[in-house]
PDB file of C-alpha atoms in Angstrom:
ATOM      1  CA  UNK A   1    -105.479 -10.471   3.419  1.00 53.00           C
ATOM      2  CA  UNK A   2    -104.434  -8.150   1.269  1.00 67.00           C
ATOM      3  CA  UNK A   3    -106.258  -5.435   3.262  1.00 76.00           C
ATOM      4  CA  UNK A   4    -104.612  -7.179   6.785  1.00 76.00           C
ATOM      5  CA  UNK A   5    -101.282  -6.545   5.197  1.00 80.00           C
ATOM      6  CA  UNK A   6    -101.736  -3.269   4.049  1.00 85.00           C
ATOM      7  CA  UNK A   7    -102.994  -2.153   7.624  1.00 85.00           C
ATOM      8  CA  UNK A   8     -99.934  -3.963   9.095  1.00 84.00           C
ATOM      9  CA  UNK A   9     -97.584  -1.822   6.815  1.00 87.00           C
ATOM     10  CA  UNK A  10     -99.286   1.369   7.706  1.00 88.00           C
ATOM     11  CA  UNK A  11     -98.774   0.368  11.670  1.00 86.00           C
ATOM     12  CA  UNK A  12     -95.186  -0.188  10.880  1.00 86.00           C
ATOM     13  CA  UNK A  13     -95.168   3.243   8.895  1.00 90.00           C
ATOM     14  CA  UNK A  14     -96.536   4.983  11.811  1.00 89.00           C
ATOM     15  CA  UNK A  15     -94.411   3.232  14.542  1.00 87.00           C
ATOM     16  CA  UNK A  16     -91.506   4.688  12.456  1.00 89.00           C
ATOM     17  CA  UNK A  17     -92.838   8.013  11.888  1.00 90.00           C
ATOM     18  CA  UNK A  18     -93.776   8.215  15.923  1.00 90.00           C
ATOM     19  CA  UNK A  19     -90.019   7.445  16.553  1.00 90.00           C
ATOM     20  CA  UNK A  20     -88.616  10.057  14.546  1.00 92.00           C
ATOM     21  CA  UNK A  21     -90.911  12.567  15.754  1.00 92.00           C
ATOM     22  CA  UNK A  22     -90.246  11.321  19.370  1.00 90.00           C
ATOM     23  CA  UNK A  23     -86.043  11.475  18.388  1.00 91.00           C
ATOM     24  CA  UNK A  24     -86.695  15.433  17.418  1.00 90.00           C
ATOM     25  CA  UNK A  25     -88.537  16.428  20.281  1.00 91.00           C
ATOM     26  CA  UNK A  26     -86.220  14.795  22.735  1.00 90.00           C
ATOM     27  CA  UNK A  27     -83.024  16.545  20.856  1.00 90.00           C
ATOM     28  CA  UNK A  28     -84.806  19.927  20.890  1.00 90.00           C
ATOM     29  CA  UNK A  29     -85.667  19.321  24.721  1.00 90.00           C
ATOM     30  CA  UNK A  30     -81.817  18.669  25.339  1.00 89.00           C
ATOM     31  CA  UNK A  31     -80.956  21.898  23.346  1.00 88.00           C
ATOM     32  CA  UNK A  32     -83.452  23.956  25.742  1.00 90.00           C
ATOM     33  CA  UNK A  33     -82.024  22.424  28.850  1.00 89.00           C
ATOM     34  CA  UNK A  34     -78.444  22.558  27.971  1.00 88.00           C
ATOM     35  CA  UNK A  35     -79.276  26.633  26.636  1.00 88.00           C
ATOM     36  CA  UNK A  36     -80.739  27.131  29.815  1.00 89.00           C
ATOM     37  CA  UNK A  37     -78.087  26.083  32.133  1.00 86.00           C
ATOM     38  CA  UNK A  38     -75.526  27.746  29.691  1.00 86.00           C
ATOM     39  CA  UNK A  39     -77.386  30.882  29.731  1.00 86.00           C
ATOM     40  CA  UNK A  40     -77.652  31.220  33.698  1.00 84.00           C
ATOM     41  CA  UNK A  41     -74.037  30.014  34.071  1.00 83.00           C
ATOM     42  CA  UNK A  42     -72.566  32.201  31.718  1.00 83.00           C
ATOM     43  CA  UNK A  43     -74.664  35.063  31.708  1.00 87.00           C
ATOM     44  CA  UNK A  44     -76.220  35.091  35.280  1.00 87.00           C
ATOM     45  CA  UNK A  45     -73.515  37.375  37.072  1.00 87.00           C
ATOM     46  CA  UNK A  46     -73.833  39.913  33.870  1.00 89.00           C
ATOM     47  CA  UNK A  47     -77.940  40.029  34.878  1.00 89.00           C
ATOM     48  CA  UNK A  48     -76.851  40.564  38.307  1.00 89.00           C
ATOM     49  CA  UNK A  49     -74.451  43.388  37.664  1.00 90.00           C
ATOM     50  CA  UNK A  50     -77.273  44.968  35.446  1.00 92.00           C
ATOM     51  CA  UNK A  51     -79.557  45.224  38.457  1.00 92.00           C
ATOM     52  CA  UNK A  52     -77.099  46.456  40.616  1.00 92.00           C
ATOM     53  CA  UNK A  53     -76.145  49.288  38.696  1.00 93.00           C
ATOM     54  CA  UNK A  54     -79.945  49.995  37.749  1.00 94.00           C
ATOM     55  CA  UNK A  55     -80.770  50.235  41.533  1.00 94.00           C
ATOM     56  CA  UNK A  56     -77.361  52.261  42.335  1.00 93.00           C
ATOM     57  CA  UNK A  57     -78.146  54.911  39.271  1.00 94.00           C
ATOM     58  CA  UNK A  58     -81.809  54.992  40.917  1.00 94.00           C
ATOM     59  CA  UNK A  59     -80.262  55.929  44.200  1.00 93.00           C
ATOM     60  CA  UNK A  60     -77.698  58.237  42.794  1.00 93.00           C
ATOM     61  CA  UNK A  61     -80.708  60.369  41.110  1.00 93.00           C
ATOM     62  CA  UNK A  62     -82.997  60.276  44.301  1.00 93.00           C
ATOM     63  CA  UNK A  63     -80.126  61.470  45.959  1.00 92.00           C
ATOM     64  CA  UNK A  64     -79.949  64.225  44.215  1.00 90.00           C
ATOM     65  CA  UNK A  65     -82.981  65.555  43.426  1.00 91.00           C
ATOM     66  CA  UNK A  66     -84.693  64.782  46.506  1.00 91.00           C
ATOM     67  CA  UNK A  67     -87.724  64.153  44.724  1.00 92.00           C
ATOM     68  CA  UNK A  68     -90.332  61.465  46.206  1.00 92.00           C
ATOM     69  CA  UNK A  69     -90.812  60.219  42.814  1.00 94.00           C
ATOM     70  CA  UNK A  70     -87.161  59.298  42.507  1.00 91.00           C
ATOM     71  CA  UNK A  71     -86.941  57.862  45.995  1.00 94.00           C
ATOM     72  CA  UNK A  72     -89.649  55.560  45.332  1.00 94.00           C
ATOM     73  CA  UNK A  73     -88.082  54.563  41.742  1.00 93.00           C
ATOM     74  CA  UNK A  74     -84.926  53.810  43.819  1.00 92.00           C
ATOM     75  CA  UNK A  75     -86.861  52.054  46.441  1.00 94.00           C
ATOM     76  CA  UNK A  76     -88.382  49.771  43.719  1.00 94.00           C
ATOM     77  CA  UNK A  77     -84.955  49.133  41.648  1.00 92.00           C
ATOM     78  CA  UNK A  78     -83.306  48.012  44.923  1.00 92.00           C
ATOM     79  CA  UNK A  79     -86.318  45.559  45.723  1.00 91.00           C
ATOM     80  CA  UNK A  80     -85.799  44.241  42.176  1.00 88.00           C
ATOM     81  CA  UNK A  81     -81.821  43.658  43.142  1.00 87.00           C
ATOM     82  CA  UNK A  82     -81.213  39.877  44.058  1.00 62.00           C
ATOM     83  CA  UNK A  83     -80.298  39.885  47.634  1.00 58.00           C
ATOM     84  CA  UNK A  84     -76.635  38.176  48.346  1.00 44.00           C
ATOM     85  CA  UNK A  85     -77.975  35.432  50.775  1.00 39.00           C
ATOM     86  CA  UNK A  86     -78.834  32.600  48.108  1.00 40.00           C
ATOM     87  CA  UNK A  87     -76.921  34.090  45.295  1.00 39.00           C
ATOM     88  CA  UNK A  88     -74.043  31.778  45.504  1.00 42.00           C
ATOM     89  CA  UNK A  89     -76.752  28.777  45.412  1.00 42.00           C
ATOM     90  CA  UNK A  90     -78.324  30.120  42.378  1.00 38.00           C
ATOM     91  CA  UNK A  91     -75.215  30.850  40.515  1.00 41.00           C
ATOM     92  CA  UNK A  92     -73.702  27.288  41.486  1.00 44.00           C
ATOM     93  CA  UNK A  93     -70.083  28.494  42.108  1.00 44.00           C
ATOM     94  CA  UNK A  94     -70.069  31.685  39.827  1.00 43.00           C
ATOM     95  CA  UNK A  95     -70.100  33.735  43.196  1.00 43.00           C
ATOM     96  CA  UNK A  96     -68.276  32.536  46.532  1.00 42.00           C
ATOM     97  CA  UNK A  97     -67.492  34.181  49.789  1.00 40.00           C
ATOM     98  CA  UNK A  98     -65.013  36.756  47.841  1.00 42.00           C
ATOM     99  CA  UNK A  99     -67.843  37.715  45.407  1.00 47.00           C
ATOM    100  CA  UNK A 100     -67.586  37.003  42.086  1.00 46.00           C
ATOM    101  CA  UNK A 101     -65.531  34.092  41.024  1.00 49.00           C
ATOM    102  CA  UNK A 102     -62.802  34.495  38.443  1.00 51.00           C
ATOM    103  CA  UNK A 103     -64.877  32.911  35.830  1.00 48.00           C
ATOM    104  CA  UNK A 104     -67.665  35.221  36.361  1.00 50.00           C
ATOM    105  CA  UNK A 105     -65.571  38.608  36.990  1.00 52.00           C
ATOM    106  CA  UNK A 106     -63.653  37.594  33.450  1.00 52.00           C
ATOM    107  CA  UNK A 107     -67.140  37.505  31.771  1.00 46.00           C
ATOM    108  CA  UNK A 108     -67.494  41.459  32.940  1.00 49.00           C
ATOM    109  CA  UNK A 109     -63.969  42.257  31.276  1.00 52.00           C
ATOM    110  CA  UNK A 110     -62.133  41.475  28.279  1.00 52.00           C
ATOM    111  CA  UNK A 111     -59.843  38.902  30.201  1.00 51.00           C
ATOM    112  CA  UNK A 112     -59.991  35.201  28.701  1.00 52.00           C
ATOM    113  CA  UNK A 113     -62.378  32.624  30.747  1.00 48.00           C
ATOM    114  CA  UNK A 114     -62.669  28.927  30.102  1.00 52.00           C
ATOM    115  CA  UNK A 115     -66.051  28.456  28.160  1.00 51.00           C
ATOM    116  CA  UNK A 116     -68.924  26.489  29.122  1.00 54.00           C
ATOM    117  CA  UNK A 117     -69.725  23.453  27.637  1.00 64.00           C
ATOM    118  CA  UNK A 118     -71.580  23.152  24.111  1.00 73.00           C
ATOM    119  CA  UNK A 119     -75.160  24.351  24.202  1.00 77.00           C
ATOM    120  CA  UNK A 120     -75.757  21.080  21.939  1.00 81.00           C
ATOM    121  CA  UNK A 121     -74.336  18.046  21.809  1.00 86.00           C
ATOM    122  CA  UNK A 122     -71.787  16.933  19.382  1.00 87.00           C
ATOM    123  CA  UNK A 123     -72.750  15.901  15.623  1.00 89.00           C
ATOM    124  CA  UNK A 124     -71.388  12.309  16.529  1.00 93.00           C
ATOM    125  CA  UNK A 125     -73.184  12.358  19.815  1.00 91.00           C
ATOM    126  CA  UNK A 126     -76.427  13.350  17.908  1.00 90.00           C
ATOM    127  CA  UNK A 127     -75.922  10.442  15.226  1.00 92.00           C
ATOM    128  CA  UNK A 128     -74.915   7.851  17.849  1.00 93.00           C
ATOM    129  CA  UNK A 129     -78.512   9.038  19.945  1.00 93.00           C
ATOM    130  CA  UNK A 130     -80.742   8.602  16.858  1.00 91.00           C
ATOM    131  CA  UNK A 131     -79.148   5.393  15.733  1.00 92.00           C
ATOM    132  CA  UNK A 132     -79.946   3.853  19.158  1.00 92.00           C
ATOM    133  CA  UNK A 133     -83.528   5.668  19.392  1.00 90.00           C
ATOM    134  CA  UNK A 134     -84.519   4.287  16.328  1.00 89.00           C
ATOM    135  CA  UNK A 135     -83.162   0.738  17.106  1.00 90.00           C
ATOM    136  CA  UNK A 136     -84.053   0.442  20.576  1.00 90.00           C
ATOM    137  CA  UNK A 137     -87.244   2.554  21.056  1.00 89.00           C
ATOM    138  CA  UNK A 138     -89.797   1.035  23.622  1.00 88.00           C
ATOM    139  CA  UNK A 139     -92.964   1.861  21.053  1.00 82.00           C
ATOM    140  CA  UNK A 140     -91.084  -1.657  18.527  1.00 82.00           C
ATOM    141  CA  UNK A 141     -91.782  -3.485  21.431  1.00 82.00           C
ATOM    142  CA  UNK A 142     -95.336  -5.355  21.661  1.00 76.00           C
ATOM    143  CA  UNK A 143     -94.596  -7.589  25.137  1.00 83.00           C
ATOM    144  CA  UNK A 144     -94.657  -5.740  28.220  1.00 86.00           C
ATOM    145  CA  UNK A 145     -91.205  -7.443  29.375  1.00 89.00           C
ATOM    146  CA  UNK A 146     -89.346  -5.879  26.590  1.00 88.00           C
ATOM    147  CA  UNK A 147     -90.994  -2.726  26.610  1.00 89.00           C
ATOM    148  CA  UNK A 148     -89.817  -2.459  30.249  1.00 91.00           C
ATOM    149  CA  UNK A 149     -86.323  -3.428  29.122  1.00 91.00           C
ATOM    150  CA  UNK A 150     -85.837  -0.911  26.237  1.00 91.00           C
ATOM    151  CA  UNK A 151     -87.511   1.952  28.574  1.00 91.00           C
ATOM    152  CA  UNK A 152     -84.720   1.298  30.789  1.00 92.00           C
ATOM    153  CA  UNK A 153     -82.295   1.258  28.253  1.00 93.00           C
ATOM    154  CA  UNK A 154     -83.409   4.126  26.579  1.00 92.00           C
ATOM    155  CA  UNK A 155     -83.415   6.376  29.708  1.00 92.00           C
ATOM    156  CA  UNK A 156     -79.840   5.516  30.004  1.00 93.00           C
ATOM    157  CA  UNK A 157     -79.417   6.715  26.709  1.00 93.00           C
ATOM    158  CA  UNK A 158     -81.212   9.825  27.055  1.00 91.00           C
ATOM    159  CA  UNK A 159     -78.861  10.684  30.056  1.00 90.00           C
ATOM    160  CA  UNK A 160     -75.748  10.325  28.210  1.00 91.00           C
ATOM    161  CA  UNK A 161     -76.844  12.188  25.330  1.00 91.00           C
ATOM    162  CA  UNK A 162     -78.016  15.166  27.510  1.00 88.00           C
ATOM    163  CA  UNK A 163     -74.361  15.054  28.854  1.00 86.00           C
ATOM    164  CA  UNK A 164     -73.179  14.832  25.308  1.00 88.00           C
ATOM    165  CA  UNK A 165     -71.171  11.707  26.508  1.00 91.00           C
ATOM    166  CA  UNK A 166     -69.868  10.294  22.966  1.00 93.00           C
ATOM    167  CA  UNK A 167     -67.919   7.331  24.841  1.00 94.00           C
ATOM    168  CA  UNK A 168     -70.937   6.207  26.706  1.00 94.00           C
ATOM    169  CA  UNK A 169     -72.783   6.238  23.288  1.00 95.00           C
ATOM    170  CA  UNK A 170     -70.603   4.376  21.898  1.00 95.00           C
ATOM    171  CA  UNK A 171     -70.641   1.699  25.127  1.00 95.00           C
ATOM    172  CA  UNK A 172     -74.373   1.628  24.794  1.00 95.00           C
ATOM    173  CA  UNK A 173     -74.572   0.820  21.399  1.00 94.00           C
ATOM    174  CA  UNK A 174     -72.104  -1.773  22.093  1.00 94.00           C
ATOM    175  CA  UNK A 175     -74.324  -3.337  24.895  1.00 94.00           C
ATOM    176  CA  UNK A 176     -77.528  -3.095  22.886  1.00 93.00           C
ATOM    177  CA  UNK A 177     -75.834  -4.965  20.179  1.00 91.00           C
ATOM    178  CA  UNK A 178     -74.331  -7.579  22.463  1.00 90.00           C
ATOM    179  CA  UNK A 179     -77.755  -7.830  24.250  1.00 81.00           C
ATOM    180  CA  UNK A 180     -80.751 -10.343  23.981  1.00 76.00           C
ATOM    181  CA  UNK A 181     -81.958  -9.870  20.393  1.00 64.00           C
ATOM    182  CA  UNK A 182     -85.745  -9.238  20.774  1.00 58.00           C
ATOM    183  CA  UNK A 183     -88.466 -11.169  19.122  1.00 59.00           C
ATOM    184  CA  UNK A 184     -89.719  -9.742  15.984  1.00 55.00           C
ATOM    185  CA  UNK A 185     -93.136  -8.339  17.127  1.00 55.00           C
ATOM    186  CA  UNK A 186     -95.912  -9.841  15.437  1.00 58.00           C
ATOM    187  CA  UNK A 187     -99.243  -7.862  15.275  1.00 58.00           C
ATOM    188  CA  UNK A 188    -102.427  -9.632  15.501  1.00 64.00           C
ATOM    189  CA  UNK A 189    -106.053  -9.249  14.083  1.00 73.00           C
ATOM    190  CA  UNK A 190    -107.432  -6.165  12.211  1.00 82.00           C
ATOM    191  CA  UNK A 191    -108.861  -4.734  15.338  1.00 82.00           C
ATOM    192  CA  UNK A 192    -105.612  -5.360  17.184  1.00 80.00           C
ATOM    193  CA  UNK A 193    -103.741  -3.135  14.274  1.00 83.00           C
ATOM    194  CA  UNK A 194    -106.445  -0.639  14.586  1.00 86.00           C
ATOM    195  CA  UNK A 195    -106.269  -0.428  18.088  1.00 84.00           C
ATOM    196  CA  UNK A 196    -102.240  -0.100  17.444  1.00 82.00           C
ATOM    197  CA  UNK A 197    -102.859   2.920  14.940  1.00 85.00           C
ATOM    198  CA  UNK A 198    -105.297   4.701  17.482  1.00 88.00           C
ATOM    199  CA  UNK A 199    -102.327   4.466  20.456  1.00 86.00           C
ATOM    200  CA  UNK A 200     -99.829   6.047  17.971  1.00 87.00           C
ATOM    201  CA  UNK A 201    -102.214   9.029  17.321  1.00 89.00           C
ATOM    202  CA  UNK A 202    -102.411   9.774  21.048  1.00 89.00           C
ATOM    203  CA  UNK A 203     -98.994   9.679  21.603  1.00 88.00           C
ATOM    204  CA  UNK A 204     -98.409  11.744  18.624  1.00 90.00           C
ATOM    205  CA  UNK A 205    -100.935  14.317  19.919  1.00 91.00           C
ATOM    206  CA  UNK A 206     -99.386  14.281  23.653  1.00 88.00           C
ATOM    207  CA  UNK A 207     -95.860  14.503  21.985  1.00 89.00           C
ATOM    208  CA  UNK A 208     -97.055  17.599  19.900  1.00 92.00           C
ATOM    209  CA  UNK A 209     -98.153  19.443  23.312  1.00 91.00           C
ATOM    210  CA  UNK A 210     -94.639  18.873  24.552  1.00 90.00           C
ATOM    211  CA  UNK A 211     -93.011  20.131  21.448  1.00 91.00           C
ATOM    212  CA  UNK A 212     -95.096  23.366  21.519  1.00 92.00           C
ATOM    213  CA  UNK A 213     -94.394  24.101  25.057  1.00 92.00           C
ATOM    214  CA  UNK A 214     -90.816  23.804  24.126  1.00 91.00           C
ATOM    215  CA  UNK A 215     -90.787  26.175  21.206  1.00 90.00           C
ATOM    216  CA  UNK A 216     -93.121  28.826  22.940  1.00 90.00           C
ATOM    217  CA  UNK A 217     -90.670  28.733  25.906  1.00 91.00           C
ATOM    218  CA  UNK A 218     -88.399  32.056  26.386  1.00 89.00           C
ATOM    219  CA  UNK A 219     -85.321  29.589  25.731  1.00 89.00           C
ATOM    220  CA  UNK A 220     -87.022  27.929  23.060  1.00 90.00           C
ATOM    221  CA  UNK A 221     -88.057  31.064  21.515  1.00 89.00           C
ATOM    222  CA  UNK A 222     -84.237  32.427  21.520  1.00 87.00           C
ATOM    223  CA  UNK A 223     -82.999  28.986  20.321  1.00 87.00           C
ATOM    224  CA  UNK A 224     -85.103  29.430  17.162  1.00 86.00           C
ATOM    225  CA  UNK A 225     -83.134  32.731  16.501  1.00 85.00           C
ATOM    226  CA  UNK A 226     -80.013  30.433  15.911  1.00 84.00           C
ATOM    227  CA  UNK A 227     -81.088  27.194  15.247  1.00 81.00           C
ATOM    228  CA  UNK A 228     -77.866  26.247  13.459  1.00 82.00           C
ATOM    229  CA  UNK A 229     -75.432  27.649  15.924  1.00 85.00           C
ATOM    230  CA  UNK A 230     -76.939  28.470  19.423  1.00 86.00           C
ATOM    231  CA  UNK A 231     -73.484  28.765  20.867  1.00 85.00           C
ATOM    232  CA  UNK A 232     -72.837  31.696  19.202  1.00 87.00           C
ATOM    233  CA  UNK A 233     -76.170  33.404  20.264  1.00 87.00           C
ATOM    234  CA  UNK A 234     -74.766  33.008  23.453  1.00 87.00           C
ATOM    235  CA  UNK A 235     -71.931  34.750  22.484  1.00 88.00           C
ATOM    236  CA  UNK A 236     -74.205  37.302  20.670  1.00 89.00           C
ATOM    237  CA  UNK A 237     -76.172  38.116  24.179  1.00 89.00           C
ATOM    238  CA  UNK A 238     -72.901  38.227  26.203  1.00 89.00           C
ATOM    239  CA  UNK A 239     -71.261  40.731  24.100  1.00 91.00           C
ATOM    240  CA  UNK A 240     -74.571  42.612  24.544  1.00 92.00           C
ATOM    241  CA  UNK A 241     -74.877  42.908  28.141  1.00 91.00           C
ATOM    242  CA  UNK A 242     -71.232  43.792  28.405  1.00 91.00           C
ATOM    243  CA  UNK A 243     -71.917  46.638  26.433  1.00 93.00           C
ATOM    244  CA  UNK A 244     -75.103  47.570  28.467  1.00 94.00           C
ATOM    245  CA  UNK A 245     -73.077  47.237  31.876  1.00 92.00           C
ATOM    246  CA  UNK A 246     -70.094  49.785  30.440  1.00 92.00           C
ATOM    247  CA  UNK A 247     -72.975  52.244  29.780  1.00 94.00           C
ATOM    248  CA  UNK A 248     -74.602  51.943  33.146  1.00 93.00           C
ATOM    249  CA  UNK A 249     -71.163  52.179  34.738  1.00 92.00           C
ATOM    250  CA  UNK A 250     -70.414  55.595  32.753  1.00 93.00           C
ATOM    251  CA  UNK A 251     -73.844  56.936  33.475  1.00 93.00           C
ATOM    252  CA  UNK A 252     -73.272  55.953  37.159  1.00 93.00           C
ATOM    253  CA  UNK A 253     -70.138  57.750  37.127  1.00 92.00           C
ATOM    254  CA  UNK A 254     -71.640  60.817  35.625  1.00 91.00           C
ATOM    255  CA  UNK A 255     -73.900  61.074  38.411  1.00 89.00           C
ATOM    256  CA  UNK A 256     -71.728  60.438  41.469  1.00 85.00           C
ATOM    257  CA  UNK A 257     -68.907  62.568  40.460  1.00 76.00           C
TER     258      UNK A 257
END
């Protein structure tokens, strides 16, 4: 009996450890997804402007020198510029039929602009999400019906957290508290306990692969540069790009004067 009790305790501890790991992975996944979206929204027009300036500079040099090598570089630079058809779709409203939208144009000047939404949800949203995930996680269910109920609920929780919707997370907390209290899971014999531990270990391995992929992605690497303030990292990159735009414009002006 003591051996079974220790084994059951180990299973419970492994379940909680897995849930905490899943919460950490999901939290980072949301931050990577949001950072990628905001990076594209806020900085996309600047990258496009830099590509256009590089092409104009290369073309101006080729026109001055007439050198075949300069002409080849000019063609390559122009080919690298994103064609206008499709830009509107890719920039999701930052570029319209009149060209750069007011928000995008403001990014290239010193004019104020409505800031994009935060890269990461607020501390309160994070707290609500973690509490819900700990209480309603599907891995705590032993029966298929209860697991399905929890999976459907956690899908809604993840979606609300991804949007940083504090009010919806509060509503989901009240919904979970008002819902049917699940029966206390009872683990079976020793073989079932060992099987549960093996399943938890396999699940941890799969999550480790997901976590590694997120961390090694380009956006994940950028987030690791400023884990405590990713919003500020976007502002720093924007400032660097503005400097590069100004430098390219000066270089072009010198070539065409």
